[in-house]
Structures are given as C-alpha cells and as structure tokens.
C-alpha cells in the first residue's frame, strides 16, 4: 500500500492537492476535517461533540478522532493506499495510525509537509471563509488559535516521522500545478525504491 500523510498548517492547500493526488495514484482520500463536517451536517452525536472543539479552533479529542478514522478505514478494506489529510495531528494520533497500519501489514510511506508562512495562511483562510461557509474560517481569533494549535501540537508529528526518514518538505507557495509536481516527485522517489 502507498500511505501518504499530507501535512501542513490550516489553509496550506492539503485538500486541493489531495484531490489531484488521489486521481493520479488511485488512493482513498481521508480528511478528518471533512468527516467531522459531514457528521455535523448530519446532526450526529459525534458531530455535535466535534463542533464544540472546531468552533474554538481547538483539536477534537484523540479518542474521538481515531475511532472515526478507524471506522472509515474499515469501510474500505481493499484500497491500494490512502492519503491522510489533516490526520495525524498529534503524537498519540500518529502512534494510533502506525499501530492500525501495522495490523494491516503496512505502514506510513511518506509524510509530505507543505511549507507556507503565517501571513500567507491567514490571507488564504480569510479568502476561503468568504465563500466556504466554514465558521472557523471567518473569525481572526479562531484562525490564530488553529495556527497556534498546529505549531504546538501538530508540528511534532513531522519530527516524529522524520526520525524514520519519512518526512519530506515541499514548498507550498506557487501554482497548484507546480506544488503538485513537487509532491509527485517525492512520491515517485519512494515508489521506485
Ligand atoms: P484546516 O486544515 O483548514 O484546519 P481541517 O478541515 O483539516 O481544516 O480541520 C478543521 C478542524 O477540524 C480543525 O481545526 C480541528 O478542530 C478539527 N480536526 C480535523 N482533523 C483533526 C484531527 N486529526 N484531530 C483533531 N481535530 C481535528
């Protein structure tokens, strides 16, 4: 299996790139943010719980997130590989992912980290908020909380996978196609191994 973690701060373009990558490499796209938003719009108990954290720009608790991800994986037992988008966002989530993939006889192939600076991120999120209807994309304080949470809780995940030589950093500013080409180059380098 080809298991990719698409990594980077909120608004770094993970969703846009994931949509292109799943086409090219025939992978299942799992975005925990999208899964939470679907639960919220379906009015489920899980959605209700998640919303209370998302609306503050905080992370949803690990146990809730990991269980949701596991059940999504179980719905697709025969996939060739997965793009994890917005997951793992904490070290315990990374450990849970490693354990889950190990039980399937596979592992994380690569963590691709999109590099985008804070001012660019904020302007992209504000632009997205004008049309996305995402409440967490409109309030500057919530946006700042998400960036702070990313720095304190999520960046250690890239360091964790770099210990296994699996983290690759890719410039996240440029045209969508340029960034896509850079990501593909890193993926293709792993595939020829
Ligand atoms: P973005 O990358 O723009 O922050 P996402 O759709 O990935 O957007 O996430 C939106 C929100 O959903 C996050 O701010 C967080 O509250 C919640 N969330 C998404 N993925 C996770 C995760 N793996 N662990 C905990 N919370 C998450």
PDB file of C-alpha atoms and ligand atoms in Angstrom:
ATOM      1  CA  UNK A   1       0.000   0.000   0.000  1.00  0.00           C
ATOM      2  CA  UNK A   2       1.004   3.608  -0.581  1.00  0.00           C
ATOM      3  CA  UNK A   3       0.066   5.504   2.576  1.00  0.00           C
ATOM      4  CA  UNK A   4       0.706   9.236   2.437  1.00  0.00           C
ATOM      5  CA  UNK A   5       0.256  11.833   5.121  1.00  0.00           C
ATOM      6  CA  UNK A   6      -0.433  15.238   3.615  1.00  0.00           C
ATOM      7  CA  UNK A   7       0.793  17.629   6.239  1.00  0.00           C
ATOM      8  CA  UNK A   8       0.873  21.376   6.750  1.00  0.00           C
ATOM      9  CA  UNK A   9      -0.809  24.245   8.571  1.00  0.00           C
ATOM     10  CA  UNK A  10      -4.503  25.044   8.134  1.00  0.00           C
ATOM     11  CA  UNK A  11      -5.013  26.620   4.735  1.00  0.00           C
ATOM     12  CA  UNK A  12      -1.801  25.194   3.260  1.00  0.00           C
ATOM     13  CA  UNK A  13      -3.612  23.539   0.348  1.00  0.00           C
ATOM     14  CA  UNK A  14      -3.808  19.941   1.591  1.00  0.00           C
ATOM     15  CA  UNK A  15      -7.359  19.414   0.327  1.00  0.00           C
ATOM     16  CA  UNK A  16      -6.596  20.858  -3.114  1.00  0.00           C
ATOM     17  CA  UNK A  17      -3.508  18.703  -3.571  1.00  0.00           C
ATOM     18  CA  UNK A  18      -5.157  15.584  -2.129  1.00  0.00           C
ATOM     19  CA  UNK A  19      -7.893  15.800  -4.779  1.00  0.00           C
ATOM     20  CA  UNK A  20      -5.244  15.689  -7.526  1.00  0.00           C
ATOM     21  CA  UNK A  21      -3.092  13.032  -5.878  1.00  0.00           C
ATOM     22  CA  UNK A  22      -5.917  10.518  -5.395  1.00  0.00           C
ATOM     23  CA  UNK A  23      -6.612  10.666  -9.155  1.00  0.00           C
ATOM     24  CA  UNK A  24      -3.025  10.098 -10.170  1.00  0.00           C
ATOM     25  CA  UNK A  25      -2.152   7.381  -7.652  1.00  0.00           C
ATOM     26  CA  UNK A  26      -5.585   5.810  -7.199  1.00  0.00           C
ATOM     27  CA  UNK A  27      -5.771   6.355  -3.446  1.00  0.00           C
ATOM     28  CA  UNK A  28      -8.534   6.759  -0.894  1.00  0.00           C
ATOM     29  CA  UNK A  29      -8.728  10.323   0.459  1.00  0.00           C
ATOM     30  CA  UNK A  30      -9.474  10.553   4.168  1.00  0.00           C
ATOM     31  CA  UNK A  31      -9.825  14.093   5.507  1.00  0.00           C
ATOM     32  CA  UNK A  32     -10.733  14.117   9.185  1.00  0.00           C
ATOM     33  CA  UNK A  33     -11.939  17.725   8.812  1.00  0.00           C
ATOM     34  CA  UNK A  34     -14.333  16.664   6.013  1.00  0.00           C
ATOM     35  CA  UNK A  35     -15.506  13.678   8.077  1.00  0.00           C
ATOM     36  CA  UNK A  36     -16.252  15.949  11.035  1.00  0.00           C
ATOM     37  CA  UNK A  37     -18.107  18.439   8.819  1.00  0.00           C
ATOM     38  CA  UNK A  38     -20.222  15.592   7.392  1.00  0.00           C
ATOM     39  CA  UNK A  39     -21.065  14.428  10.929  1.00  0.00           C
ATOM     40  CA  UNK A  40     -22.010  17.999  11.857  1.00  0.00           C
ATOM     41  CA  UNK A  41     -24.282  18.467   8.853  1.00  0.00           C
ATOM     42  CA  UNK A  42     -25.913  15.088   9.578  1.00  0.00           C
ATOM     43  CA  UNK A  43     -26.543  16.248  13.142  1.00  0.00           C
ATOM     44  CA  UNK A  44     -24.961  13.183  14.766  1.00  0.00           C
ATOM     45  CA  UNK A  45     -23.794  12.995  18.392  1.00  0.00           C
ATOM     46  CA  UNK A  46     -20.210  12.774  17.152  1.00  0.00           C
ATOM     47  CA  UNK A  47     -20.777  15.883  15.037  1.00  0.00           C
ATOM     48  CA  UNK A  48     -22.213  17.764  17.958  1.00  0.00           C
ATOM     49  CA  UNK A  49     -19.215  16.912  20.124  1.00  0.00           C
ATOM     50  CA  UNK A  50     -16.704  17.752  17.378  1.00  0.00           C
ATOM     51  CA  UNK A  51     -18.370  21.094  16.667  1.00  0.00           C
ATOM     52  CA  UNK A  52     -17.721  22.357  20.183  1.00  0.00           C
ATOM     53  CA  UNK A  53     -13.960  21.980  19.609  1.00  0.00           C
ATOM     54  CA  UNK A  54     -13.848  23.030  15.945  1.00  0.00           C
ATOM     55  CA  UNK A  55     -15.719  26.268  16.680  1.00  0.00           C
ATOM     56  CA  UNK A  56     -12.968  27.268  19.114  1.00  0.00           C
ATOM     57  CA  UNK A  57     -10.136  26.360  16.761  1.00  0.00           C
ATOM     58  CA  UNK A  58      -9.124  23.529  19.100  1.00  0.00           C
ATOM     59  CA  UNK A  59      -8.487  19.887  18.234  1.00  0.00           C
ATOM     60  CA  UNK A  60     -11.180  17.277  18.663  1.00  0.00           C
ATOM     61  CA  UNK A  61     -10.015  14.745  21.329  1.00  0.00           C
ATOM     62  CA  UNK A  62      -7.739  11.974  20.041  1.00  0.00           C
ATOM     63  CA  UNK A  63     -10.020   9.083  21.005  1.00  0.00           C
ATOM     64  CA  UNK A  64     -12.966  10.546  19.076  1.00  0.00           C
ATOM     65  CA  UNK A  65     -10.808  11.302  16.030  1.00  0.00           C
ATOM     66  CA  UNK A  66      -9.013   7.944  15.977  1.00  0.00           C
ATOM     67  CA  UNK A  67     -12.251   5.950  16.305  1.00  0.00           C
ATOM     68  CA  UNK A  68     -13.828   7.887  13.456  1.00  0.00           C
ATOM     69  CA  UNK A  69     -10.779   7.291  11.270  1.00  0.00           C
ATOM     70  CA  UNK A  70     -10.696   3.583  12.069  1.00  0.00           C
ATOM     71  CA  UNK A  71     -14.323   3.118  11.104  1.00  0.00           C
ATOM     72  CA  UNK A  72     -13.716   4.976   7.817  1.00  0.00           C
ATOM     73  CA  UNK A  73     -10.776   2.644   7.056  1.00  0.00           C
ATOM     74  CA  UNK A  74     -12.917  -0.389   7.851  1.00  0.00           C
ATOM     75  CA  UNK A  75     -15.447   0.720   5.222  1.00  0.00           C
ATOM     76  CA  UNK A  76     -12.705   0.453   2.549  1.00  0.00           C
ATOM     77  CA  UNK A  77     -10.790  -2.773   3.230  1.00  0.00           C
ATOM     78  CA  UNK A  78      -9.405  -3.273  -0.291  1.00  0.00           C
ATOM     79  CA  UNK A  79      -7.860   0.102  -1.144  1.00  0.00           C
ATOM     80  CA  UNK A  80      -4.419   0.362  -2.770  1.00  0.00           C
ATOM     81  CA  UNK A  81      -3.439   3.152  -0.449  1.00  0.00           C
ATOM     82  CA  UNK A  82      -4.631   6.177   1.475  1.00  0.00           C
ATOM     83  CA  UNK A  83      -3.973   9.905   1.631  1.00  0.00           C
ATOM     84  CA  UNK A  84      -4.437  11.064   5.188  1.00  0.00           C
ATOM     85  CA  UNK A  85      -5.324  14.772   5.104  1.00  0.00           C
ATOM     86  CA  UNK A  86      -5.438  16.587   8.433  1.00  0.00           C
ATOM     87  CA  UNK A  87      -4.508  13.417  10.308  1.00  0.00           C
ATOM     88  CA  UNK A  88      -2.489  12.635  12.392  1.00  0.00           C
ATOM     89  CA  UNK A  89      -2.487  15.992  14.182  1.00  0.00           C
ATOM     90  CA  UNK A  90      -0.939  14.841  17.484  1.00  0.00           C
ATOM     91  CA  UNK A  91       1.705  12.303  18.521  1.00  0.00           C
ATOM     92  CA  UNK A  92      -0.903   9.933  20.053  1.00  0.00           C
ATOM     93  CA  UNK A  93      -2.807  10.026  16.735  1.00  0.00           C
ATOM     94  CA  UNK A  94       0.430   9.172  14.878  1.00  0.00           C
ATOM     95  CA  UNK A  95       1.067   6.254  17.217  1.00  0.00           C
ATOM     96  CA  UNK A  96      -2.501   5.021  16.751  1.00  0.00           C
ATOM     97  CA  UNK A  97      -2.139   5.278  12.970  1.00  0.00           C
ATOM     98  CA  UNK A  98       1.134   3.341  12.988  1.00  0.00           C
ATOM     99  CA  UNK A  99      -0.434   0.610  15.095  1.00  0.00           C
ATOM    100  CA  UNK A 100      -3.500   0.398  12.862  1.00  0.00           C
ATOM    101  CA  UNK A 101      -1.451   0.189   9.657  1.00  0.00           C
ATOM    102  CA  UNK A 102       0.858  -2.391  11.231  1.00  0.00           C
ATOM    103  CA  UNK A 103      -2.123  -4.601  11.977  1.00  0.00           C
ATOM    104  CA  UNK A 104      -2.917  -4.468   8.255  1.00  0.00           C
ATOM    105  CA  UNK A 105       0.678  -5.418   7.400  1.00  0.00           C
ATOM    106  CA  UNK A 106       1.545  -1.973   6.090  1.00  0.00           C
ATOM    107  CA  UNK A 107       2.958   1.371   7.240  1.00  0.00           C
ATOM    108  CA  UNK A 108       3.180   5.107   6.520  1.00  0.00           C
ATOM    109  CA  UNK A 109       5.128   5.511   3.267  1.00  0.00           C
ATOM    110  CA  UNK A 110       5.769   9.246   3.407  1.00  0.00           C
ATOM    111  CA  UNK A 111       4.796  12.441   5.221  1.00  0.00           C
ATOM    112  CA  UNK A 112       4.654  15.352   2.784  1.00  0.00           C
ATOM    113  CA  UNK A 113       4.849  18.667   4.604  1.00  0.00           C
ATOM    114  CA  UNK A 114       3.648  21.779   2.761  1.00  0.00           C
ATOM    115  CA  UNK A 115       5.624  24.850   3.739  1.00  0.00           C
ATOM    116  CA  UNK A 116       3.558  28.057   3.867  1.00  0.00           C
ATOM    117  CA  UNK A 117       4.242  31.048   6.124  1.00  0.00           C
ATOM    118  CA  UNK A 118       1.740  32.517   8.587  1.00  0.00           C
ATOM    119  CA  UNK A 119       0.800  35.667   6.674  1.00  0.00           C
ATOM    120  CA  UNK A 120       0.046  33.677   3.503  1.00  0.00           C
ATOM    121  CA  UNK A 121      -2.002  31.150   5.500  1.00  0.00           C
ATOM    122  CA  UNK A 122      -4.111  33.806   7.169  1.00  0.00           C
ATOM    123  CA  UNK A 123      -4.895  35.540   3.897  1.00  0.00           C
ATOM    124  CA  UNK A 124      -5.838  32.223   2.231  1.00  0.00           C
ATOM    125  CA  UNK A 125      -8.125  31.178   5.106  1.00  0.00           C
ATOM    126  CA  UNK A 126      -9.881  34.549   5.191  1.00  0.00           C
ATOM    127  CA  UNK A 127     -10.429  34.316   1.420  1.00  0.00           C
ATOM    128  CA  UNK A 128     -11.789  30.763   1.752  1.00  0.00           C
ATOM    129  CA  UNK A 129     -14.047  31.855   4.627  1.00  0.00           C
ATOM    130  CA  UNK A 130     -15.785  34.387   2.404  1.00  0.00           C
ATOM    131  CA  UNK A 131     -17.291  31.559   0.340  1.00  0.00           C
ATOM    132  CA  UNK A 132     -16.896  28.269   2.244  1.00  0.00           C
ATOM    133  CA  UNK A 133     -19.466  28.912   4.944  1.00  0.00           C
ATOM    134  CA  UNK A 134     -16.953  27.500   7.450  1.00  0.00           C
ATOM    135  CA  UNK A 135     -17.397  29.422  10.685  1.00  0.00           C
ATOM    136  CA  UNK A 136     -13.825  28.541  11.741  1.00  0.00           C
ATOM    137  CA  UNK A 137     -12.546  30.376   8.631  1.00  0.00           C
ATOM    138  CA  UNK A 138     -14.017  33.800   9.423  1.00  0.00           C
ATOM    139  CA  UNK A 139     -13.068  34.808  12.973  1.00  0.00           C
ATOM    140  CA  UNK A 140      -9.424  36.031  13.227  1.00  0.00           C
ATOM    141  CA  UNK A 141      -9.138  34.784  16.813  1.00  0.00           C
ATOM    142  CA  UNK A 142     -10.211  31.247  15.833  1.00  0.00           C
ATOM    143  CA  UNK A 143      -7.839  31.264  12.859  1.00  0.00           C
ATOM    144  CA  UNK A 144      -4.985  32.291  15.166  1.00  0.00           C
ATOM    145  CA  UNK A 145      -5.930  29.533  17.630  1.00  0.00           C
ATOM    146  CA  UNK A 146      -5.733  26.965  14.833  1.00  0.00           C
ATOM    147  CA  UNK A 147      -2.287  28.195  13.822  1.00  0.00           C
ATOM    148  CA  UNK A 148      -1.097  28.104  17.441  1.00  0.00           C
ATOM    149  CA  UNK A 149      -2.533  24.602  17.895  1.00  0.00           C
ATOM    150  CA  UNK A 150      -0.771  23.485  14.718  1.00  0.00           C
ATOM    151  CA  UNK A 151       2.563  24.795  15.997  1.00  0.00           C
ATOM    152  CA  UNK A 152       2.296  23.352  19.484  1.00  0.00           C
ATOM    153  CA  UNK A 153       0.538  20.020  18.930  1.00  0.00           C
ATOM    154  CA  UNK A 154       0.861  19.114  15.264  1.00  0.00           C
ATOM    155  CA  UNK A 155       4.389  20.058  14.123  1.00  0.00           C
ATOM    156  CA  UNK A 156       5.865  17.373  16.461  1.00  0.00           C
ATOM    157  CA  UNK A 157       4.220  14.799  14.159  1.00  0.00           C
ATOM    158  CA  UNK A 158       6.557  15.811  11.298  1.00  0.00           C
ATOM    159  CA  UNK A 159       9.554  15.435  13.642  1.00  0.00           C
ATOM    160  CA  UNK A 160       8.257  12.044  14.769  1.00  0.00           C
ATOM    161  CA  UNK A 161       8.190  10.681  11.184  1.00  0.00           C
ATOM    162  CA  UNK A 162      11.485  12.355  10.294  1.00  0.00           C
ATOM    163  CA  UNK A 163      13.138  10.018  12.813  1.00  0.00           C
ATOM    164  CA  UNK A 164      12.155   7.219  10.443  1.00  0.00           C
ATOM    165  CA  UNK A 165      13.344   9.199   7.392  1.00  0.00           C
ATOM    166  CA  UNK A 166       9.762   9.569   6.183  1.00  0.00           C
ATOM    167  CA  UNK A 167       9.259  13.354   6.310  1.00  0.00           C
ATOM    168  CA  UNK A 168       9.753  15.394   3.138  1.00  0.00           C
ATOM    169  CA  UNK A 169       9.184  19.144   2.994  1.00  0.00           C
ATOM    170  CA  UNK A 170       7.708  20.716  -0.121  1.00  0.00           C
ATOM    171  CA  UNK A 171       7.353  24.437  -0.915  1.00  0.00           C
ATOM    172  CA  UNK A 172       3.623  25.195  -0.552  1.00  0.00           C
ATOM    173  CA  UNK A 173       3.604  28.597  -2.258  1.00  0.00           C
ATOM    174  CA  UNK A 174       3.367  28.686  -6.056  1.00  0.00           C
ATOM    175  CA  UNK A 175       0.849  27.487  -8.616  1.00  0.00           C
ATOM    176  CA  UNK A 176      -1.311  24.455  -7.790  1.00  0.00           C
ATOM    177  CA  UNK A 177       0.406  22.544 -10.625  1.00  0.00           C
ATOM    178  CA  UNK A 178       3.929  23.463  -9.506  1.00  0.00           C
ATOM    179  CA  UNK A 179       3.225  22.256  -5.982  1.00  0.00           C
ATOM    180  CA  UNK A 180       1.579  19.107  -7.342  1.00  0.00           C
ATOM    181  CA  UNK A 181       4.696  18.342  -9.431  1.00  0.00           C
ATOM    182  CA  UNK A 182       6.922  18.723  -6.369  1.00  0.00           C
ATOM    183  CA  UNK A 183       4.722  16.352  -4.368  1.00  0.00           C
ATOM    184  CA  UNK A 184       4.674  13.804  -7.198  1.00  0.00           C
ATOM    185  CA  UNK A 185       8.470  13.899  -7.428  1.00  0.00           C
ATOM    186  CA  UNK A 186       8.734  12.938  -3.752  1.00  0.00           C
ATOM    187  CA  UNK A 187       6.125  10.188  -4.110  1.00  0.00           C
ATOM    188  CA  UNK A 188       7.722   8.765  -7.256  1.00  0.00           C
ATOM    189  CA  UNK A 189      11.077   8.621  -5.476  1.00  0.00           C
ATOM    190  CA  UNK A 190       9.503   6.376  -2.829  1.00  0.00           C
ATOM    191  CA  UNK A 191       7.705   4.226  -5.408  1.00  0.00           C
ATOM    192  CA  UNK A 192      10.917   3.309  -7.296  1.00  0.00           C
ATOM    193  CA  UNK A 193      12.575   2.086  -4.104  1.00  0.00           C
TER     194      UNK A 193
HETATM  195  P1  LIG B   1      -7.711  23.035   8.207  1.00  0.00           P
HETATM  196  O1  LIG B   1      -6.608  22.171   7.678  1.00  0.00           O
HETATM  197  O2  LIG B   1      -8.001  24.207   7.328  1.00  0.00           O
HETATM  198  O3  LIG B   1      -7.541  23.418   9.650  1.00  0.00           O
HETATM  199  P2  LIG B   1      -9.492  20.766   8.566  1.00  0.00           P
HETATM  200  O4  LIG B   1     -10.727  20.550   7.774  1.00  0.00           O
HETATM  201  O5  LIG B   1      -8.378  19.800   8.392  1.00  0.00           O
HETATM  202  O6  LIG B   1      -9.072  22.233   8.178  1.00  0.00           O
HETATM  203  O7  LIG B   1      -9.848  20.817  10.129  1.00  0.00           O
HETATM  204  C1  LIG B   1     -10.871  21.633  10.649  1.00  0.00           C
HETATM  205  C2  LIG B   1     -10.981  21.403  12.160  1.00  0.00           C
HETATM  206  O8  LIG B   1     -11.400  20.039  12.407  1.00  0.00           O
HETATM  207  C3  LIG B   1      -9.678  21.556  12.958  1.00  0.00           C
HETATM  208  O9  LIG B   1      -9.432  22.898  13.303  1.00  0.00           O
HETATM  209  C4  LIG B   1      -9.969  20.665  14.178  1.00  0.00           C
HETATM  210  O10 LIG B   1     -10.796  21.335  15.100  1.00  0.00           O
HETATM  211  C5  LIG B   1     -10.768  19.514  13.577  1.00  0.00           C
HETATM  212  N1  LIG B   1      -9.890  18.387  13.187  1.00  0.00           N
HETATM  213  C6  LIG B   1      -9.627  17.972  11.912  1.00  0.00           C
HETATM  214  N2  LIG B   1      -8.783  16.923  11.921  1.00  0.00           N
HETATM  215  C7  LIG B   1      -8.479  16.676  13.218  1.00  0.00           C
HETATM  216  C8  LIG B   1      -7.636  15.732  13.880  1.00  0.00           C
HETATM  217  N3  LIG B   1      -6.903  14.842  13.203  1.00  0.00           N
HETATM  218  N4  LIG B   1      -7.590  15.762  15.231  1.00  0.00           N
HETATM  219  C9  LIG B   1      -8.317  16.634  15.931  1.00  0.00           C
HETATM  220  N5  LIG B   1      -9.107  17.564  15.379  1.00  0.00           N
HETATM  221  C10 LIG B   1      -9.193  17.596  14.036  1.00  0.00           C
END
